[in-house]
mmCIF file of C-alpha atoms in Angstrom:
data_model
loop_
_atom_site.group_PDB
_atom_site.id
_atom_site.type_symbol
_atom_site.label_atom_id
_atom_site.label_comp_id
_atom_site.label_asym_id
_atom_site.label_seq_id
_atom_site.Cartn_x
_atom_site.Cartn_y
_atom_site.Cartn_z
ATOM 1 C CA MET A 156 -2.455 10.375 10.978
ATOM 2 C CA ALA A 157 -4.475 9.057 13.849
ATOM 3 C CA GLN A 158 -2.552 7.062 16.442
ATOM 4 C CA HIS A 159 -2.967 3.346 16.874
ATOM 5 C CA SER A 160 -5.539 2.517 19.596
ATOM 6 C CA ASP A 161 -7.195 -0.573 21.067
ATOM 7 C CA VAL A 162 -10.264 0.063 18.911
ATOM 8 C CA ASP A 163 -9.446 0.979 15.356
ATOM 9 C CA GLU A 164 -12.376 2.843 13.818
ATOM 10 C CA LEU A 165 -10.780 2.420 10.400
ATOM 11 C CA PHE A 166 -10.296 -1.363 10.640
ATOM 12 C CA ASP A 167 -12.728 -2.161 7.790
ATOM 13 C CA VAL A 168 -11.525 0.853 5.760
ATOM 14 C CA LYS A 169 -7.914 -0.225 5.913
ATOM 15 C CA ASN A 170 -8.608 -3.900 5.253
ATOM 16 C CA ALA A 171 -10.652 -3.037 2.168
ATOM 17 C CA PHE A 172 -7.913 -0.706 0.893
ATOM 18 C CA PHE A 173 -4.924 -2.957 1.467
ATOM 19 C CA THR A 174 -6.651 -6.037 -0.024
ATOM 20 C CA GLY A 175 -7.465 -4.002 -3.183
ATOM 21 C CA ASN A 176 -11.207 -3.721 -2.567
ATOM 22 C CA TYR A 177 -11.232 -0.040 -3.488
ATOM 23 C CA GLN A 178 -14.953 0.441 -3.972
ATOM 24 C CA GLY A 179 -15.512 -1.353 -0.690
ATOM 25 C CA CYS A 180 -13.069 1.058 0.965
ATOM 26 C CA ILE A 181 -14.973 4.036 -0.413
ATOM 27 C CA ASN A 182 -18.259 2.604 0.839
ATOM 28 C CA GLU A 183 -16.796 2.008 4.330
ATOM 29 C CA VAL A 184 -15.573 5.601 4.534
ATOM 30 C CA GLN A 185 -18.883 7.017 3.410
ATOM 31 C CA LYS A 186 -20.761 5.213 6.167
ATOM 32 C CA LEU A 187 -18.178 5.963 8.841
ATOM 33 C CA GLN A 188 -19.313 8.072 11.788
ATOM 34 C CA THR A 189 -16.598 9.517 13.925
ATOM 35 C CA SER A 190 -16.172 12.561 16.148
ATOM 36 C CA ASP A 191 -12.378 12.461 15.867
ATOM 37 C CA PRO A 192 -11.174 14.910 13.202
ATOM 38 C CA ASP A 193 -7.848 13.087 12.770
ATOM 39 C CA ILE A 194 -9.616 9.833 12.033
ATOM 40 C CA ALA A 195 -12.001 11.575 9.658
ATOM 41 C CA ILE A 196 -9.040 12.964 7.658
ATOM 42 C CA GLU A 197 -7.243 9.593 7.612
ATOM 43 C CA ALA A 198 -10.419 8.002 6.334
ATOM 44 C CA LYS A 199 -10.608 10.544 3.539
ATOM 45 C CA ILE A 200 -6.988 9.781 2.563
ATOM 46 C CA TYR A 201 -7.869 6.116 2.075
ATOM 47 C CA MET A 202 -11.039 7.077 0.216
ATOM 48 C CA TYR A 203 -9.266 9.418 -2.229
ATOM 49 C CA ARG A 204 -6.415 6.920 -2.748
ATOM 50 C CA SER A 205 -9.138 4.376 -3.631
ATOM 51 C CA TYR A 206 -10.634 6.780 -6.164
ATOM 52 C CA LEU A 207 -7.173 7.187 -7.667
ATOM 53 C CA ALA A 208 -6.704 3.367 -7.781
ATOM 54 C CA LEU A 209 -9.988 3.213 -9.679
ATOM 55 C CA LYS A 210 -8.775 6.061 -11.927
ATOM 56 C CA LYS A 211 -11.758 8.234 -10.917
ATOM 57 C CA PHE A 212 -9.626 11.357 -11.069
ATOM 58 C CA GLY A 213 -12.485 13.832 -11.245
ATOM 59 C CA VAL A 214 -13.550 13.226 -7.669
ATOM 60 C CA VAL A 215 -10.059 13.914 -6.312
ATOM 61 C CA ARG A 216 -9.578 16.909 -8.617
ATOM 62 C CA ASP A 217 -12.946 18.431 -7.542
ATOM 63 C CA GLU A 218 -12.787 17.764 -3.835
ATOM 64 C CA ILE A 219 -9.143 18.440 -2.927
ATOM 65 C CA GLY A 220 -8.548 22.177 -3.317
ATOM 66 C CA PRO A 221 -5.932 24.622 -2.144
ATOM 67 C CA ASN A 222 -7.710 25.067 1.180
ATOM 68 C CA SER A 223 -8.124 21.338 1.896
ATOM 69 C CA ASN A 224 -6.275 19.739 4.809
ATOM 70 C CA THR A 225 -2.515 19.580 4.328
ATOM 71 C CA LEU A 226 -2.596 15.774 4.674
ATOM 72 C CA LEU A 227 -4.727 15.583 1.524
ATOM 73 C CA GLN A 228 -2.570 17.838 -0.635
ATOM 74 C CA PRO A 229 0.087 15.265 -1.622
ATOM 75 C CA LEU A 230 -2.619 13.118 -3.251
ATOM 76 C CA LYS A 231 -2.747 15.628 -6.049
ATOM 77 C CA ILE A 232 0.880 14.722 -6.875
ATOM 78 C CA LEU A 233 -0.022 11.060 -6.894
ATOM 79 C CA MET A 234 -2.925 11.786 -9.151
ATOM 80 C CA ALA A 235 -0.750 13.682 -11.601
ATOM 81 C CA TYR A 236 1.790 10.819 -11.578
ATOM 82 C CA ILE A 237 -0.827 8.207 -12.371
ATOM 83 C CA GLN A 238 -2.367 10.361 -15.072
ATOM 84 C CA SER A 239 1.049 10.916 -16.676
ATOM 85 C CA GLU A 240 1.325 7.273 -17.719
ATOM 86 C CA GLY A 241 2.587 7.122 -21.276
ATOM 87 C CA ILE A 242 3.597 10.811 -21.250
ATOM 88 C CA SER A 243 7.316 10.577 -20.495
ATOM 89 C CA SER A 244 8.089 14.286 -20.405
ATOM 90 C CA LYS A 245 5.292 14.990 -17.933
ATOM 91 C CA ARG A 246 6.171 11.975 -15.784
ATOM 92 C CA SER A 247 9.834 12.958 -15.714
ATOM 93 C CA ALA A 248 8.894 16.400 -14.449
ATOM 94 C CA ILE A 249 6.764 14.951 -11.665
ATOM 95 C CA VAL A 250 9.516 12.566 -10.572
ATOM 96 C CA GLU A 251 12.022 15.382 -10.603
ATOM 97 C CA GLU A 252 9.671 17.442 -8.417
ATOM 98 C CA VAL A 253 9.400 14.563 -5.926
ATOM 99 C CA GLU A 254 13.186 14.057 -5.892
ATOM 100 C CA ASN A 255 13.697 17.791 -5.247
ATOM 101 C CA SER A 256 11.209 17.652 -2.410
ATOM 102 C CA VAL A 257 13.102 14.699 -0.877
ATOM 103 C CA GLN A 258 16.446 16.512 -1.136
ATOM 104 C CA SER A 259 14.993 19.584 0.588
ATOM 105 C CA GLY A 260 13.425 17.446 3.288
ATOM 106 C CA ASP A 261 9.959 18.552 2.259
ATOM 107 C CA ALA A 262 7.999 15.500 3.438
ATOM 108 C CA ALA A 263 6.201 17.006 6.332
ATOM 109 C CA ASN A 264 3.576 14.354 6.918
ATOM 110 C CA THR A 265 2.897 10.659 6.485
ATOM 111 C CA THR A 266 0.809 11.222 3.342
ATOM 112 C CA SER A 267 3.763 12.964 1.679
ATOM 113 C CA ILE A 268 6.079 10.200 2.730
ATOM 114 C CA VAL A 269 3.840 7.437 1.405
ATOM 115 C CA VAL A 270 3.117 9.308 -1.859
ATOM 116 C CA HIS A 271 6.776 10.183 -2.525
ATOM 117 C CA ALA A 272 7.983 6.674 -1.643
ATOM 118 C CA THR A 273 5.308 5.092 -3.829
ATOM 119 C CA ILE A 274 6.335 7.227 -6.848
ATOM 120 C CA LEU A 275 10.026 6.562 -6.319
ATOM 121 C CA TYR A 276 9.368 2.844 -5.829
ATOM 122 C CA SER A 277 7.421 2.781 -9.113
ATOM 123 C CA GLU A 278 10.376 4.454 -10.818
ATOM 124 C CA ALA A 279 12.772 1.784 -9.381
ATOM 125 C CA ASN A 280 14.574 4.548 -7.407
ATOM 126 C CA TYR A 281 14.750 2.291 -4.398
ATOM 127 C CA GLU A 282 17.525 3.948 -2.389
ATOM 128 C CA THR A 283 15.795 7.316 -2.485
ATOM 129 C CA ALA A 284 12.502 5.672 -1.577
ATOM 130 C CA LEU A 285 14.129 4.160 1.530
ATOM 131 C CA ARG A 286 15.537 7.536 2.405
ATOM 132 C CA VAL A 287 12.049 9.034 2.268
ATOM 133 C CA LEU A 288 10.549 6.197 4.360
ATOM 134 C CA HIS A 289 13.281 6.699 6.993
ATOM 135 C CA ALA A 290 11.513 9.944 7.970
ATOM 136 C CA SER A 291 8.250 8.106 8.697
ATOM 137 C CA PRO A 292 7.166 7.421 12.305
ATOM 138 C CA SER A 293 8.691 4.136 13.439
ATOM 139 C CA ASP A 294 5.226 2.590 14.084
ATOM 140 C CA HIS A 295 3.586 3.594 10.796
ATOM 141 C CA LEU A 296 2.654 0.160 9.400
ATOM 142 C CA GLU A 297 2.206 1.180 5.763
ATOM 143 C CA SER A 298 5.624 2.839 5.709
ATOM 144 C CA MET A 299 7.106 -0.333 7.167
ATOM 145 C CA ALA A 300 5.367 -2.403 4.445
ATOM 146 C CA LEU A 301 6.729 -0.101 1.724
ATOM 147 C CA ARG A 302 10.232 -0.402 3.189
ATOM 148 C CA LEU A 303 9.874 -4.193 3.122
ATOM 149 C CA GLN A 304 8.705 -4.216 -0.524
ATOM 150 C CA THR A 305 11.563 -1.922 -1.477
ATOM 151 C CA LEU A 306 14.131 -4.128 0.273
ATOM 152 C CA LEU A 307 12.778 -7.166 -1.532
ATOM 153 C CA LYS A 308 13.189 -5.342 -4.863
ATOM 154 C CA MET A 309 16.802 -4.731 -3.900
ATOM 155 C CA ASP A 310 17.187 -8.446 -3.050
ATOM 156 C CA ARG A 311 17.954 -7.538 0.596
ATOM 157 C CA VAL A 312 15.849 -10.415 2.032
ATOM 158 C CA ASP A 313 17.829 -10.271 5.236
ATOM 159 C CA LEU A 314 16.743 -6.668 5.891
ATOM 160 C CA ALA A 315 13.216 -7.349 4.670
ATOM 161 C CA LYS A 316 12.943 -10.149 7.266
ATOM 162 C CA LYS A 317 13.947 -7.687 10.012
ATOM 163 C CA GLU A 318 11.279 -5.241 8.750
ATOM 164 C CA LEU A 319 8.737 -8.043 8.831
ATOM 165 C CA LYS A 320 9.677 -8.863 12.410
ATOM 166 C CA SER A 321 9.133 -5.155 13.334
ATOM 167 C CA MET A 322 5.715 -5.294 11.660
ATOM 168 C CA GLN A 323 4.800 -8.488 13.507
ATOM 169 C CA ASP A 324 5.874 -6.862 16.808
ATOM 170 C CA ARG A 325 3.748 -3.890 15.951
ATOM 171 C CA ASP A 326 0.584 -5.764 14.852
ATOM 172 C CA ASP A 327 0.926 -9.417 13.957
ATOM 173 C CA ASP A 328 -2.726 -9.787 12.938
ATOM 174 C CA ALA A 329 -2.872 -6.751 10.620
ATOM 175 C CA THR A 330 -3.776 -7.457 7.006
ATOM 176 C CA LEU A 331 -0.626 -5.517 5.899
ATOM 177 C CA THR A 332 1.548 -7.719 8.107
ATOM 178 C CA GLN A 333 -0.026 -10.838 6.679
ATOM 179 C CA LEU A 334 0.528 -9.568 3.118
ATOM 180 C CA ALA A 335 4.161 -8.722 3.989
ATOM 181 C CA GLN A 336 4.671 -12.237 5.239
ATOM 182 C CA ALA A 337 3.331 -13.568 1.933
ATOM 183 C CA TRP A 338 5.674 -11.250 -0.044
ATOM 184 C CA VAL A 339 8.687 -12.451 1.926
ATOM 185 C CA ASN A 340 7.681 -16.060 1.545
ATOM 186 C CA MET A 341 7.318 -15.657 -2.248
ATOM 187 C CA HIS A 342 10.792 -14.064 -2.416
ATOM 188 C CA ILE A 343 12.415 -16.868 -0.368
ATOM 189 C CA GLY A 344 10.782 -19.492 -2.582
ATOM 190 C CA GLY A 345 10.748 -23.222 -2.074
ATOM 191 C CA GLU A 346 8.288 -24.508 0.480
ATOM 192 C CA LYS A 347 7.581 -20.935 1.599
ATOM 193 C CA ILE A 348 5.589 -20.354 -1.632
ATOM 194 C CA GLN A 349 2.945 -22.770 -0.395
ATOM 195 C CA ASP A 350 2.779 -20.812 2.860
ATOM 196 C CA ALA A 351 2.189 -17.663 0.839
ATOM 197 C CA TYR A 352 -0.688 -19.360 -0.942
ATOM 198 C CA TYR A 353 -2.337 -20.193 2.366
ATOM 199 C CA ILE A 354 -1.962 -16.582 3.538
ATOM 200 C CA TYR A 355 -3.727 -15.328 0.400
ATOM 201 C CA GLN A 356 -6.485 -17.939 0.823
ATOM 202 C CA GLU A 357 -7.011 -16.942 4.446
ATOM 203 C CA LEU A 358 -7.274 -13.274 3.491
ATOM 204 C CA ILE A 359 -9.798 -14.166 0.734
ATOM 205 C CA ASP A 360 -11.845 -16.209 3.233
ATOM 206 C CA LYS A 361 -11.777 -13.334 5.731
ATOM 207 C CA HIS A 362 -12.142 -10.286 3.539
ATOM 208 C CA GLY A 363 -13.514 -11.534 0.219
ATOM 209 C CA ALA A 364 -11.889 -12.117 -3.150
ATOM 210 C CA THR A 365 -10.157 -9.229 -4.916
ATOM 211 C CA PRO A 366 -7.934 -9.109 -8.024
ATOM 212 C CA LEU A 367 -4.956 -8.268 -5.772
ATOM 213 C CA LEU A 368 -5.445 -11.361 -3.594
ATOM 214 C CA PHE A 369 -6.225 -13.614 -6.561
ATOM 215 C CA ASN A 370 -3.071 -12.408 -8.336
ATOM 216 C CA GLY A 371 -1.102 -13.296 -5.244
ATOM 217 C CA GLN A 372 -2.505 -16.810 -5.377
ATOM 218 C CA VAL A 373 -1.830 -17.133 -9.054
ATOM 219 C CA ALA A 374 1.751 -16.040 -8.513
ATOM 220 C CA SER A 375 2.135 -18.688 -5.789
ATOM 221 C CA TYR A 376 0.792 -21.376 -8.172
ATOM 222 C CA ILE A 377 3.255 -20.277 -10.886
ATOM 223 C CA GLY A 378 6.080 -20.296 -8.346
ATOM 224 C CA GLN A 379 5.226 -23.903 -7.538
ATOM 225 C CA GLU A 380 4.944 -24.714 -11.274
ATOM 226 C CA LYS A 381 1.242 -25.533 -10.828
ATOM 227 C CA PHE A 382 0.325 -24.020 -14.139
ATOM 228 C CA ASP A 383 -3.039 -25.688 -14.542
ATOM 229 C CA GLU A 384 -4.148 -24.403 -11.110
ATOM 230 C CA ALA A 385 -2.876 -20.940 -12.075
ATOM 231 C CA LYS A 386 -4.853 -20.993 -15.266
ATOM 232 C CA ALA A 387 -8.005 -22.125 -13.455
ATOM 233 C CA ALA A 388 -7.627 -19.435 -10.838
ATOM 234 C CA LEU A 389 -7.253 -16.761 -13.558
ATOM 235 C CA HIS A 390 -10.497 -17.937 -15.176
#
């Protein structure tokens, strides 16, 4: 994917995607004008992942063919996985394919790494997910966030905190870094839950309300046993 630079042409695209504003992400990509082919491909990755999040599978199926860029190819595996929900035999076959790819070291690019790790994380195969993410570039922020989420699922808060520090050193202001701070705060509990609430509120004020951010706030209310506020937020 495109390297980090002082001016991130995909700033709005990434913020929309990571806050769960998938239609907004698609809109940002469609109006993007760039002469850098790497940035154009990275933008398409976010766009197609947004279509998958919205379960608009036809667009991905029609537009990613055998001759499409290699960075786009793994998205077909992610599409198949999402579509296999409720079909245990098909899902098992897809997971087995991913695990075999991991064992053979067949994760040649960041899209493969993120897709494989996402599927393994969803299957609660956390150790293998971490092994996949280990192959990611050390400064790839989304891989770092996925590692952090995986470590929290394994109750390794100590290691998750170290991952958060790495993310903060990389880009303290990034939306993903802010979300990661909220995840860690929620896991620590106590007074940190209130801090998580403020992070979600700041992101809502900055980027607009989305179900993902609202759910984060509701979870923080529940964690503080503020059930009336949680109910009001859900409404």
